Amino acid sequence: MSYLHDLAMVAPELILTLVALLTLLIAAWSGDRAYTLVVVLCLAGLAAAGLSLVGPAGDGGSVFGGLYFADAFSTFSKVLIYVAAAVSILMAPRFFARRGENRCEYPILIVLALVGMGFMVSSGDLMTLYIGLEMQSLAAYVLASFMRRDTRSAEAGLKYFVLGALASGILLYGVSLLYGFTGTTSYQGISVAMAAGLSTGELFGLVFVLAGLAFKVSAVPFHMWTPDVYEGAPTPVTAFFASAPKVAATALAVRVVFEAMGPAASDWQQIVIFVALASIALGAVAAIGQTNIKRLLAYSSINNIGFALIGIAAVTEAGVAATLSYMAIYVVMTLGSFLCVLQMRDKDGRPVEDIASLAGLSKNQPGLAAAFAIFMFSLAGIPPLLGFWAKFLVFDAAVASGLFALAVAGIATSVIGAFYYIKIVKIIYFDDAAPSYAPADSRIENGLIAISAVAVSPLGYLLLPALALVAGNAARALF
Amino acid sequence: MNQIGFPILSLMVALPVLGALACLFAPGDEMRRANAARWIALIATAATFALGIGLWLSYEIGGPQWQFVENYPVFGRFGWALGIDGIALMLIMLSVFLMPICIAASWKAIKTRVPEYMAAFLLMEALMIGVFTAQDLFLFYIFFEAGLIPMYLIIGIWGGSERIYASYKFFLYTLLGSVLMLIAMLWMVQEAGTTDIPTLMAYDFPGGAQTWLWLAFFASFAVKMPMWPFHTWLPDAHVQAPTAGSVILAGVLLKLGCYGFIRFSLPMFPEASAQLVWIIFGLSMVAVVYTSLVALVQKDMKKLVAYSSVAHMAFVTIGLFAFNRQGIEGAVIVMLSHGLVSAALFLCVGVVYDRLHTREIDRYGGLSDNMPRYALLFMLFTMASVGLPGTSGFVGEFLTLVGAYEANSWVAFVATTGIILGAAYMLYLYWRICYGTLDKPDVAKMPDLSLRELAMLGPIAAVVLWMGVYPESFIAPIRDDVGALLARIERANPPGDAQLAIGSPPPAAASHSAEGGH
């Protein structure tokens, strides 16, 4: 096994690192004039990293002594992450340009975060896990406070950093416990040790690691940072937070619980079930009273993560496939919603986040209103929109595993969640018109909205066989 | 493919969808768009109705149980599988028949956002046809649930003053009922290994599971139907919805629940149906008496008709769970008859509402003097609702009661009081609106039916009489399907308390022991 071959397996991360360094140099030399060039280069880097997954990086097995896995699972997650990141980069320029903050660091930081995420979803060892997670988090802290003159943004960054550091500490504590009691940091080694029976120390380690991961996916009871950070961060950054890192953290959680803690499934299953139900319920109930659209979407993301975790709680291959499909559909819905939020600007182009300002949008901007309604109904899981299918899959997996109580409780709670989604539709369609927004005239953003709206519309069902195939392959890689 | 060699069912689903898109993207300014949307909607629904007539004409009575079958496995886990039997055919005919009438009823009453309104109705039509044609369990669920979205918008945008509350209630209530059914469906598909409805209808689910599955389906259908005490969303939704919304709600959407009982609960879980028949009978008996009494004291015309719908739906459930031919055939006829009659009654309410803009019964009176044509048609529909012989209502209710008597004479007894009460509240309504002195000046100024309104009510009146005088046209297509259903549920048939039996020649005085539980 030549060293070159090993490097080919980590090609996506290599490419992204090089792109980040190169664009950083360009930005240092020519300043923010090079913004467009940097964006184009970053997007090209993303495309190249995505393409490199066709080679050995896509399905090559483990490298560096089991530190890193390149399999169908990581490939699926990475493609999803890259797409989400590309959309987050594309939706940013106009938002930042309006406030003269169009700085090159935005796409570069996203690319750096992606390197970390790549390591997260490919990790085969607690060390890779931690390094990937921290790389991603550090970039994310800076992104959250990207508009440093805006107090809310700065506050969001600080909050995220403090709480994120706490979570990393908890996670690291769990990692050290696992290492202490199993004598290894590799997933395989831990799995072997756990198969021989779970000691108290290992159990504590497991709980702490799961707590840290729950923070990263913003699942209840470690969700407190989410609404504040989502509200304070600039909208494109929020869209990014709600998509790519969510996918990466969920995929990481799947990998850890199945590859490292597989033998202890009966122990972590109850934790996951609790976290899932609590997230669904709290995400649904707490969202009802929100008046800020970004806070509402933050609770919506907590709610959605709860549903995605149901797939993990099923502890089956079909369950993992369901979780992955859920994340794929969720990313499209959530990016679409945030693209719509991005169009909420008053006459002077300042962003508006008040839900009440959506009133009567259907009269002023019928196209945008229809797209918004489609995303809301889809997030609520109402057929024939694609969000229904995402929920369908996770509940199917739960029922197949005999978790009837979980399935019934989860689906009944989803009705509570439906309330606040249809409340948005009510405001858009039923209420009298509020002052209209500035026209949505960005071709790129409108195009992206249209694409995601069509994808979650009933036409999206035609893509389901393909999605089932790739998600199934990805899940099989873990079993 | 199927007997006529072209995918007529897919076309019937697709045509309204295309019409809806055309309405939404119609060019021009506001006025021209509104007009274009009206005409597009009328043409699309008329064309779908024409296709429906073609469907009925080419439906082969006595042929295979499932006709016009199409199956394209395009979605992976489930397929685009369509096909109909006689019962579905009749309900599709009801939907496509009422749809152009709904569009006509909204022609002048709806003035704002006409393209969206027409698009919502056309989508609704596509989804209803989809529900009745779906042969795949999950496809059925998608069509069944998707109807919430257009109906939510119809009530919420074009409804009355309390429309927001009503739309929320409608949406959340029916959604909560349905999600439990989804869990049951997931389990069934895993157990039986197929999503094909005809296969599932012949699959024997284990006894204990049947009870749970039946209850999960019951939660959904009882809310959709609605059965007492899950009916509270209905009066709100009806009162607030625009006239055409009420028509489609009462005419077709309420039938989705009954259709579900026929298609799923009975054939898939016959043992559970027999075991839990007391729930159905108990709730239905309460519904018949209670909602009739409630209807009697209503001051709002639409609310009165809405409560009468709940009472009539109780007849349907009683008939369906009588486990005999008269009961089930009667139930289907009540479904069709109620679909026509309640739709017509809501249209009648809409006619006077358009003139006076109030639904309060006391504001009217003496309409037979200045609106004789209206009074005549209203009288016909009142009588049909009461179940006068010669109208469609009689056929259905009579058959249902005959079937119910065979199953349980007490149920039949209580249900019959419902007919008396039904006559009471309907005649009382008619009396207050059409008779009496014409002493209110604004009422006296109301013009009689216009040509458009006659064109809406006339065809319904004709079909109501047709069904009352020669019901064979409507029973013939469903006869074999009811037979197939009976053959399926016969093994679970609970013993009735009033079975007719051939008595022995009377040597002794034992002639009255012919009945009795077996």
PDB file of N, CA and C in Angstrom, chain A residues 362-363 366 377 382-385 388-389 392-393 395-397 399-400 404 407-408 411-412 414-415 418-419 422-423 425-426 428-432 458 461-462 464-465, chain B residues 73-78 113 116 127 138 141-143 145-149 152-157 163-164 167-168 171-173 175-176 179-180 182-183 186-187 190:
ATOM      1  N   SER A 362     -48.711  36.390   0.116  1.00  0.00           N
ATOM      2  CA  SER A 362     -49.259  35.731  -1.072  1.00  0.00           C
ATOM      3  C   SER A 362     -49.820  36.750  -2.049  1.00  0.00           C
ATOM      4  N   LYS A 363     -50.179  37.959  -1.553  1.00  0.00           N
ATOM      5  CA  LYS A 363     -50.708  38.953  -2.491  1.00  0.00           C
ATOM      6  C   LYS A 363     -49.578  39.724  -3.156  1.00  0.00           C
ATOM      7  N   PRO A 366     -46.590  36.275  -4.964  1.00  0.00           N
ATOM      8  CA  PRO A 366     -47.211  34.953  -4.934  1.00  0.00           C
ATOM      9  C   PRO A 366     -46.212  33.810  -5.100  1.00  0.00           C
ATOM     10  N   PHE A 377     -45.241  23.198   4.592  1.00  0.00           N
ATOM     11  CA  PHE A 377     -46.028  21.960   4.577  1.00  0.00           C
ATOM     12  C   PHE A 377     -45.106  20.745   4.528  1.00  0.00           C
ATOM     13  N   ILE A 382     -46.546  16.854   5.590  1.00  0.00           N
ATOM     14  CA  ILE A 382     -47.850  16.600   4.980  1.00  0.00           C
ATOM     15  C   ILE A 382     -47.623  16.062   3.576  1.00  0.00           C
ATOM     16  N   PRO A 383     -48.163  14.883   3.248  1.00  0.00           N
ATOM     17  CA  PRO A 383     -48.059  14.457   1.866  1.00  0.00           C
ATOM     18  C   PRO A 383     -48.875  15.403   0.988  1.00  0.00           C
ATOM     19  N   PRO A 384     -48.612  15.534  -0.276  1.00  0.00           N
ATOM     20  CA  PRO A 384     -47.680  14.767  -1.094  1.00  0.00           C
ATOM     21  C   PRO A 384     -46.292  15.405  -1.161  1.00  0.00           C
ATOM     22  N   LEU A 385     -45.907  16.223  -0.204  1.00  0.00           N
ATOM     23  CA  LEU A 385     -44.591  16.839  -0.285  1.00  0.00           C
ATOM     24  C   LEU A 385     -43.551  15.874   0.267  1.00  0.00           C
ATOM     25  N   PHE A 388     -42.903  14.437   3.931  1.00  0.00           N
ATOM     26  CA  PHE A 388     -43.670  13.292   4.413  1.00  0.00           C
ATOM     27  C   PHE A 388     -42.863  12.012   4.271  1.00  0.00           C
ATOM     28  N   TRP A 389     -42.199  11.879   3.138  1.00  0.00           N
ATOM     29  CA  TRP A 389     -41.479  10.634   2.904  1.00  0.00           C
ATOM     30  C   TRP A 389     -40.333  10.467   3.896  1.00  0.00           C
ATOM     31  N   PHE A 392     -41.910   9.264   6.955  1.00  0.00           N
ATOM     32  CA  PHE A 392     -42.373   7.908   6.653  1.00  0.00           C
ATOM     33  C   PHE A 392     -41.258   6.900   6.858  1.00  0.00           C
ATOM     34  N   LEU A 393     -40.081   7.190   6.328  1.00  0.00           N
ATOM     35  CA  LEU A 393     -38.977   6.225   6.382  1.00  0.00           C
ATOM     36  C   LEU A 393     -38.540   5.959   7.812  1.00  0.00           C
ATOM     37  N   PHE A 395     -40.246   6.340  10.567  1.00  0.00           N
ATOM     38  CA  PHE A 395     -41.274   5.606  11.310  1.00  0.00           C
ATOM     39  C   PHE A 395     -41.363   4.166  10.827  1.00  0.00           C
ATOM     40  N   ASP A 396     -41.144   3.987   9.550  1.00  0.00           N
ATOM     41  CA  ASP A 396     -41.132   2.626   9.017  1.00  0.00           C
ATOM     42  C   ASP A 396     -40.047   1.808   9.709  1.00  0.00           C
ATOM     43  N   ALA A 397     -38.865   2.404   9.843  1.00  0.00           N
ATOM     44  CA  ALA A 397     -37.762   1.696  10.502  1.00  0.00           C
ATOM     45  C   ALA A 397     -38.111   1.407  11.961  1.00  0.00           C
ATOM     46  N   VAL A 399     -41.097   1.044  13.304  1.00  0.00           N
ATOM     47  CA  VAL A 399     -42.117  -0.003  13.382  1.00  0.00           C
ATOM     48  C   VAL A 399     -41.494  -1.362  13.090  1.00  0.00           C
ATOM     49  N   ALA A 400     -40.565  -1.396  12.126  1.00  0.00           N
ATOM     50  CA  ALA A 400     -39.921  -2.677  11.796  1.00  0.00           C
ATOM     51  C   ALA A 400     -39.129  -3.212  12.977  1.00  0.00           C
ATOM     52  N   PHE A 404     -43.175   0.378  18.677  1.00  0.00           N
ATOM     53  CA  PHE A 404     -44.486   0.970  18.373  1.00  0.00           C
ATOM     54  C   PHE A 404     -44.751   2.213  19.205  1.00  0.00           C
ATOM     55  N   ALA A 407     -42.945   5.099  17.831  1.00  0.00           N
ATOM     56  CA  ALA A 407     -43.525   5.554  16.573  1.00  0.00           C
ATOM     57  C   ALA A 407     -44.822   6.320  16.819  1.00  0.00           C
ATOM     58  N   VAL A 408     -45.671   5.782  17.678  1.00  0.00           N
ATOM     59  CA  VAL A 408     -46.959   6.430  17.913  1.00  0.00           C
ATOM     60  C   VAL A 408     -46.746   7.784  18.602  1.00  0.00           C
ATOM     61  N   ILE A 411     -45.190  10.296  16.093  1.00  0.00           N
ATOM     62  CA  ILE A 411     -46.052  10.778  15.016  1.00  0.00           C
ATOM     63  C   ILE A 411     -47.188  11.630  15.584  1.00  0.00           C
ATOM     64  N   ALA A 412     -47.615  11.309  16.823  1.00  0.00           N
ATOM     65  CA  ALA A 412     -48.648  12.151  17.424  1.00  0.00           C
ATOM     66  C   ALA A 412     -48.079  13.533  17.731  1.00  0.00           C
ATOM     67  N   SER A 414     -45.808  14.953  16.080  1.00  0.00           N
ATOM     68  CA  SER A 414     -45.594  15.678  14.825  1.00  0.00           C
ATOM     69  C   SER A 414     -46.814  16.524  14.483  1.00  0.00           C
ATOM     70  N   VAL A 415     -47.968  16.145  15.011  1.00  0.00           N
ATOM     71  CA  VAL A 415     -49.165  16.962  14.752  1.00  0.00           C
ATOM     72  C   VAL A 415     -49.038  18.314  15.458  1.00  0.00           C
ATOM     73  N   ALA A 418     -46.945  20.340  13.402  1.00  0.00           N
ATOM     74  CA  ALA A 418     -47.639  20.827  12.205  1.00  0.00           C
ATOM     75  C   ALA A 418     -48.310  22.157  12.477  1.00  0.00           C
ATOM     76  N   PHE A 419     -48.693  22.360  13.732  1.00  0.00           N
ATOM     77  CA  PHE A 419     -49.439  23.585  14.045  1.00  0.00           C
ATOM     78  C   PHE A 419     -48.642  24.835  13.691  1.00  0.00           C
ATOM     79  N   ILE A 422     -48.205  25.321   9.887  1.00  0.00           N
ATOM     80  CA  ILE A 422     -49.373  25.839   9.169  1.00  0.00           C
ATOM     81  C   ILE A 422     -49.732  27.236   9.663  1.00  0.00           C
ATOM     82  N   LYS A 423     -49.205  27.603  10.835  1.00  0.00           N
ATOM     83  CA  LYS A 423     -49.410  28.982  11.283  1.00  0.00           C
ATOM     84  C   LYS A 423     -48.690  29.952  10.336  1.00  0.00           C
ATOM     85  N   VAL A 425     -48.104  29.371   7.208  1.00  0.00           N
ATOM     86  CA  VAL A 425     -48.905  29.399   5.985  1.00  0.00           C
ATOM     87  C   VAL A 425     -50.113  30.300   6.177  1.00  0.00           C
ATOM     88  N   LYS A 426     -50.704  30.210   7.365  1.00  0.00           N
ATOM     89  CA  LYS A 426     -51.858  31.061   7.665  1.00  0.00           C
ATOM     90  C   LYS A 426     -51.467  32.532   7.546  1.00  0.00           C
ATOM     91  N   ILE A 428     -49.059  33.846   5.873  1.00  0.00           N
ATOM     92  CA  ILE A 428     -48.746  34.213   4.496  1.00  0.00           C
ATOM     93  C   ILE A 428     -50.013  34.325   3.659  1.00  0.00           C
ATOM     94  N   TYR A 429     -50.957  33.402   3.866  1.00  0.00           N
ATOM     95  CA  TYR A 429     -52.081  33.326   2.942  1.00  0.00           C
ATOM     96  C   TYR A 429     -53.359  33.951   3.456  1.00  0.00           C
ATOM     97  N   PHE A 430     -53.608  33.874   4.784  1.00  0.00           N
ATOM     98  CA  PHE A 430     -54.923  34.287   5.264  1.00  0.00           C
ATOM     99  C   PHE A 430     -54.945  35.737   5.738  1.00  0.00           C
ATOM    100  N   ASP A 431     -53.806  36.226   6.235  1.00  0.00           N
ATOM    101  CA  ASP A 431     -53.834  37.541   6.882  1.00  0.00           C
ATOM    102  C   ASP A 431     -53.797  38.668   5.858  1.00  0.00           C
ATOM    103  N   ASP A 432     -54.221  39.840   6.328  1.00  0.00           N
ATOM    104  CA  ASP A 432     -54.200  41.010   5.450  1.00  0.00           C
ATOM    105  C   ASP A 432     -52.769  41.445   5.197  1.00  0.00           C
ATOM    106  N   PRO A 458     -44.274  17.015  -5.278  1.00  0.00           N
ATOM    107  CA  PRO A 458     -44.504  15.602  -5.618  1.00  0.00           C
ATOM    108  C   PRO A 458     -43.564  15.079  -6.699  1.00  0.00           C
ATOM    109  N   TYR A 461     -40.768  12.754  -5.721  1.00  0.00           N
ATOM    110  CA  TYR A 461     -40.964  11.322  -5.456  1.00  0.00           C
ATOM    111  C   TYR A 461     -40.315  10.460  -6.529  1.00  0.00           C
ATOM    112  N   LEU A 462     -40.136  11.068  -7.717  1.00  0.00           N
ATOM    113  CA  LEU A 462     -39.496  10.293  -8.783  1.00  0.00           C
ATOM    114  C   LEU A 462     -38.032  10.031  -8.461  1.00  0.00           C
ATOM    115  N   LEU A 464     -37.011   9.143  -5.527  1.00  0.00           N
ATOM    116  CA  LEU A 464     -36.912   8.275  -4.352  1.00  0.00           C
ATOM    117  C   LEU A 464     -36.174   6.964  -4.603  1.00  0.00           C
ATOM    118  N   PRO A 465     -36.414   6.279  -5.736  1.00  0.00           N
ATOM    119  CA  PRO A 465     -35.668   5.032  -5.924  1.00  0.00           C
ATOM    120  C   PRO A 465     -34.158   5.257  -5.864  1.00  0.00           C
TER     121      PRO A 465
ATOM    122  N   PRO B  73     -44.327   0.944 -11.212  1.00  0.00           N
ATOM    123  CA  PRO B  73     -43.556   1.007  -9.956  1.00  0.00           C
ATOM    124  C   PRO B  73     -42.474   2.076 -10.036  1.00  0.00           C
ATOM    125  N   VAL B  74     -42.864   3.333  -9.918  1.00  0.00           N
ATOM    126  CA  VAL B  74     -41.899   4.417 -10.145  1.00  0.00           C
ATOM    127  C   VAL B  74     -41.328   5.006  -8.870  1.00  0.00           C
ATOM    128  N   PHE B  75     -41.868   4.660  -7.714  1.00  0.00           N
ATOM    129  CA  PHE B  75     -41.438   5.352  -6.499  1.00  0.00           C
ATOM    130  C   PHE B  75     -40.590   4.470  -5.589  1.00  0.00           C
ATOM    131  N   GLY B  76     -40.151   3.328  -6.058  1.00  0.00           N
ATOM    132  CA  GLY B  76     -39.342   2.479  -5.196  1.00  0.00           C
ATOM    133  C   GLY B  76     -40.208   1.675  -4.240  1.00  0.00           C
ATOM    134  N   ARG B  77     -40.435   2.233  -3.060  1.00  0.00           N
ATOM    135  CA  ARG B  77     -41.147   1.490  -2.024  1.00  0.00           C
ATOM    136  C   ARG B  77     -42.617   1.263  -2.372  1.00  0.00           C
ATOM    137  N   PHE B  78     -43.180   2.116  -3.188  1.00  0.00           N
ATOM    138  CA  PHE B  78     -44.568   1.923  -3.577  1.00  0.00           C
ATOM    139  C   PHE B  78     -44.724   2.334  -5.024  1.00  0.00           C
ATOM    140  N   ARG B 113     -58.791  36.616  -5.535  1.00  0.00           N
ATOM    141  CA  ARG B 113     -57.813  35.555  -5.776  1.00  0.00           C
ATOM    142  C   ARG B 113     -58.440  34.340  -6.458  1.00  0.00           C
ATOM    143  N   GLU B 116     -56.156  31.278  -7.685  1.00  0.00           N
ATOM    144  CA  GLU B 116     -55.741  30.360  -6.629  1.00  0.00           C
ATOM    145  C   GLU B 116     -56.908  29.491  -6.172  1.00  0.00           C
ATOM    146  N   LEU B 127     -57.093  14.951  -6.159  1.00  0.00           N
ATOM    147  CA  LEU B 127     -56.781  14.135  -4.985  1.00  0.00           C
ATOM    148  C   LEU B 127     -57.938  13.207  -4.644  1.00  0.00           C
ATOM    149  N   PHE B 138     -49.797   3.034   0.215  1.00  0.00           N
ATOM    150  CA  PHE B 138     -49.158   4.309   0.532  1.00  0.00           C
ATOM    151  C   PHE B 138     -49.614   5.401  -0.424  1.00  0.00           C
ATOM    152  N   TYR B 141     -52.686   6.620   1.009  1.00  0.00           N
ATOM    153  CA  TYR B 141     -52.476   7.511   2.154  1.00  0.00           C
ATOM    154  C   TYR B 141     -52.072   8.903   1.686  1.00  0.00           C
ATOM    155  N   ILE B 142     -51.206   8.948   0.690  1.00  0.00           N
ATOM    156  CA  ILE B 142     -50.745  10.255   0.209  1.00  0.00           C
ATOM    157  C   ILE B 142     -51.915  11.062  -0.341  1.00  0.00           C
ATOM    158  N   PHE B 143     -52.734  10.428  -1.168  1.00  0.00           N
ATOM    159  CA  PHE B 143     -53.900  11.146  -1.698  1.00  0.00           C
ATOM    160  C   PHE B 143     -54.842  11.546  -0.565  1.00  0.00           C
ATOM    161  N   GLU B 145     -54.306  12.135   2.597  1.00  0.00           N
ATOM    162  CA  GLU B 145     -53.835  13.199   3.456  1.00  0.00           C
ATOM    163  C   GLU B 145     -53.616  14.494   2.708  1.00  0.00           C
ATOM    164  N   ALA B 146     -53.218  14.388   1.453  1.00  0.00           N
ATOM    165  CA  ALA B 146     -52.864  15.588   0.700  1.00  0.00           C
ATOM    166  C   ALA B 146     -54.058  16.519   0.572  1.00  0.00           C
ATOM    167  N   GLY B 147     -55.262  15.966   0.633  1.00  0.00           N
ATOM    168  CA  GLY B 147     -56.455  16.800   0.527  1.00  0.00           C
ATOM    169  C   GLY B 147     -56.519  17.872   1.604  1.00  0.00           C
ATOM    170  N   LEU B 148     -55.790  17.670   2.696  1.00  0.00           N
ATOM    171  CA  LEU B 148     -55.792  18.662   3.768  1.00  0.00           C
ATOM    172  C   LEU B 148     -55.299  20.014   3.269  1.00  0.00           C
ATOM    173  N   ILE B 149     -54.283  20.005   2.421  1.00  0.00           N
ATOM    174  CA  ILE B 149     -53.650  21.276   2.039  1.00  0.00           C
ATOM    175  C   ILE B 149     -54.629  22.168   1.272  1.00  0.00           C
ATOM    176  N   TYR B 152     -57.527  23.241   3.554  1.00  0.00           N
ATOM    177  CA  TYR B 152     -57.074  24.223   4.549  1.00  0.00           C
ATOM    178  C   TYR B 152     -57.055  25.620   3.934  1.00  0.00           C
ATOM    179  N   LEU B 153     -56.509  25.698   2.718  1.00  0.00           N
ATOM    180  CA  LEU B 153     -56.428  27.005   2.065  1.00  0.00           C
ATOM    181  C   LEU B 153     -57.811  27.517   1.686  1.00  0.00           C
ATOM    182  N   ILE B 154     -58.683  26.611   1.222  1.00  0.00           N
ATOM    183  CA  ILE B 154     -60.017  27.051   0.799  1.00  0.00           C
ATOM    184  C   ILE B 154     -60.774  27.640   1.978  1.00  0.00           C
ATOM    185  N   ILE B 155     -60.740  26.921   3.111  1.00  0.00           N
ATOM    186  CA  ILE B 155     -61.461  27.439   4.285  1.00  0.00           C
ATOM    187  C   ILE B 155     -60.802  28.716   4.779  1.00  0.00           C
ATOM    188  N   GLY B 156     -59.457  28.699   4.832  1.00  0.00           N
ATOM    189  CA  GLY B 156     -58.757  29.814   5.464  1.00  0.00           C
ATOM    190  C   GLY B 156     -58.772  31.092   4.648  1.00  0.00           C
ATOM    191  N   ILE B 157     -58.699  30.987   3.333  1.00  0.00           N
ATOM    192  CA  ILE B 157     -58.626  32.203   2.523  1.00  0.00           C
ATOM    193  C   ILE B 157     -60.003  32.733   2.188  1.00  0.00           C
ATOM    194  N   ARG B 163     -62.868  31.961  10.073  1.00  0.00           N
ATOM    195  CA  ARG B 163     -62.264  30.972   9.196  1.00  0.00           C
ATOM    196  C   ARG B 163     -60.940  30.437   9.719  1.00  0.00           C
ATOM    197  N   ILE B 164     -60.175  31.261  10.407  1.00  0.00           N
ATOM    198  CA  ILE B 164     -58.847  30.816  10.846  1.00  0.00           C
ATOM    199  C   ILE B 164     -58.983  29.670  11.841  1.00  0.00           C
ATOM    200  N   SER B 167     -60.175  26.585  10.102  1.00  0.00           N
ATOM    201  CA  SER B 167     -59.198  25.899   9.254  1.00  0.00           C
ATOM    202  C   SER B 167     -58.173  25.149  10.098  1.00  0.00           C
ATOM    203  N   TYR B 168     -57.738  25.771  11.206  1.00  0.00           N
ATOM    204  CA  TYR B 168     -56.816  25.055  12.100  1.00  0.00           C
ATOM    205  C   TYR B 168     -57.453  23.772  12.615  1.00  0.00           C
ATOM    206  N   PHE B 171     -57.708  21.108  10.014  1.00  0.00           N
ATOM    207  CA  PHE B 171     -56.416  20.547   9.626  1.00  0.00           C
ATOM    208  C   PHE B 171     -55.861  19.636  10.713  1.00  0.00           C
ATOM    209  N   LEU B 172     -55.783  20.155  11.935  1.00  0.00           N
ATOM    210  CA  LEU B 172     -55.114  19.400  13.002  1.00  0.00           C
ATOM    211  C   LEU B 172     -55.936  18.181  13.425  1.00  0.00           C
ATOM    212  N   TYR B 173     -57.235  18.348  13.478  1.00  0.00           N
ATOM    213  CA  TYR B 173     -58.092  17.232  13.860  1.00  0.00           C
ATOM    214  C   TYR B 173     -57.927  16.058  12.906  1.00  0.00           C
ATOM    215  N   LEU B 175     -55.595  15.566  10.740  1.00  0.00           N
ATOM    216  CA  LEU B 175     -54.211  15.083  10.675  1.00  0.00           C
ATOM    217  C   LEU B 175     -53.942  14.119  11.829  1.00  0.00           C
ATOM    218  N   LEU B 176     -54.368  14.504  13.025  1.00  0.00           N
ATOM    219  CA  LEU B 176     -54.133  13.638  14.183  1.00  0.00           C
ATOM    220  C   LEU B 176     -54.810  12.287  13.985  1.00  0.00           C
ATOM    221  N   VAL B 179     -52.565  10.140  11.300  1.00  0.00           N
ATOM    222  CA  VAL B 179     -51.184   9.681  11.468  1.00  0.00           C
ATOM    223  C   VAL B 179     -51.134   8.303  12.126  1.00  0.00           C
ATOM    224  N   LEU B 180     -52.115   8.024  12.992  1.00  0.00           N
ATOM    225  CA  LEU B 180     -52.112   6.700  13.612  1.00  0.00           C
ATOM    226  C   LEU B 180     -52.344   5.623  12.559  1.00  0.00           C
ATOM    227  N   LEU B 182     -51.271   5.724   9.633  1.00  0.00           N
ATOM    228  CA  LEU B 182     -50.012   5.502   8.916  1.00  0.00           C
ATOM    229  C   LEU B 182     -49.160   4.459   9.634  1.00  0.00           C
ATOM    230  N   ILE B 183     -49.095   4.557  10.956  1.00  0.00           N
ATOM    231  CA  ILE B 183     -48.324   3.563  11.713  1.00  0.00           C
ATOM    232  C   ILE B 183     -48.897   2.170  11.472  1.00  0.00           C
ATOM    233  N   LEU B 186     -47.849   0.933   8.097  1.00  0.00           N
ATOM    234  CA  LEU B 186     -46.452   0.494   8.053  1.00  0.00           C
ATOM    235  C   LEU B 186     -46.341  -0.926   8.585  1.00  0.00           C
ATOM    236  N   TRP B 187     -47.047  -1.205   9.664  1.00  0.00           N
ATOM    237  CA  TRP B 187     -46.979  -2.536  10.249  1.00  0.00           C
ATOM    238  C   TRP B 187     -47.577  -3.565   9.292  1.00  0.00           C
ATOM    239  N   GLN B 190     -45.282  -4.442   6.482  1.00  0.00           N
ATOM    240  CA  GLN B 190     -44.192  -5.311   6.904  1.00  0.00           C
ATOM    241  C   GLN B 190     -44.675  -6.738   7.149  1.00  0.00           C
TER     242      GLN B 190
END
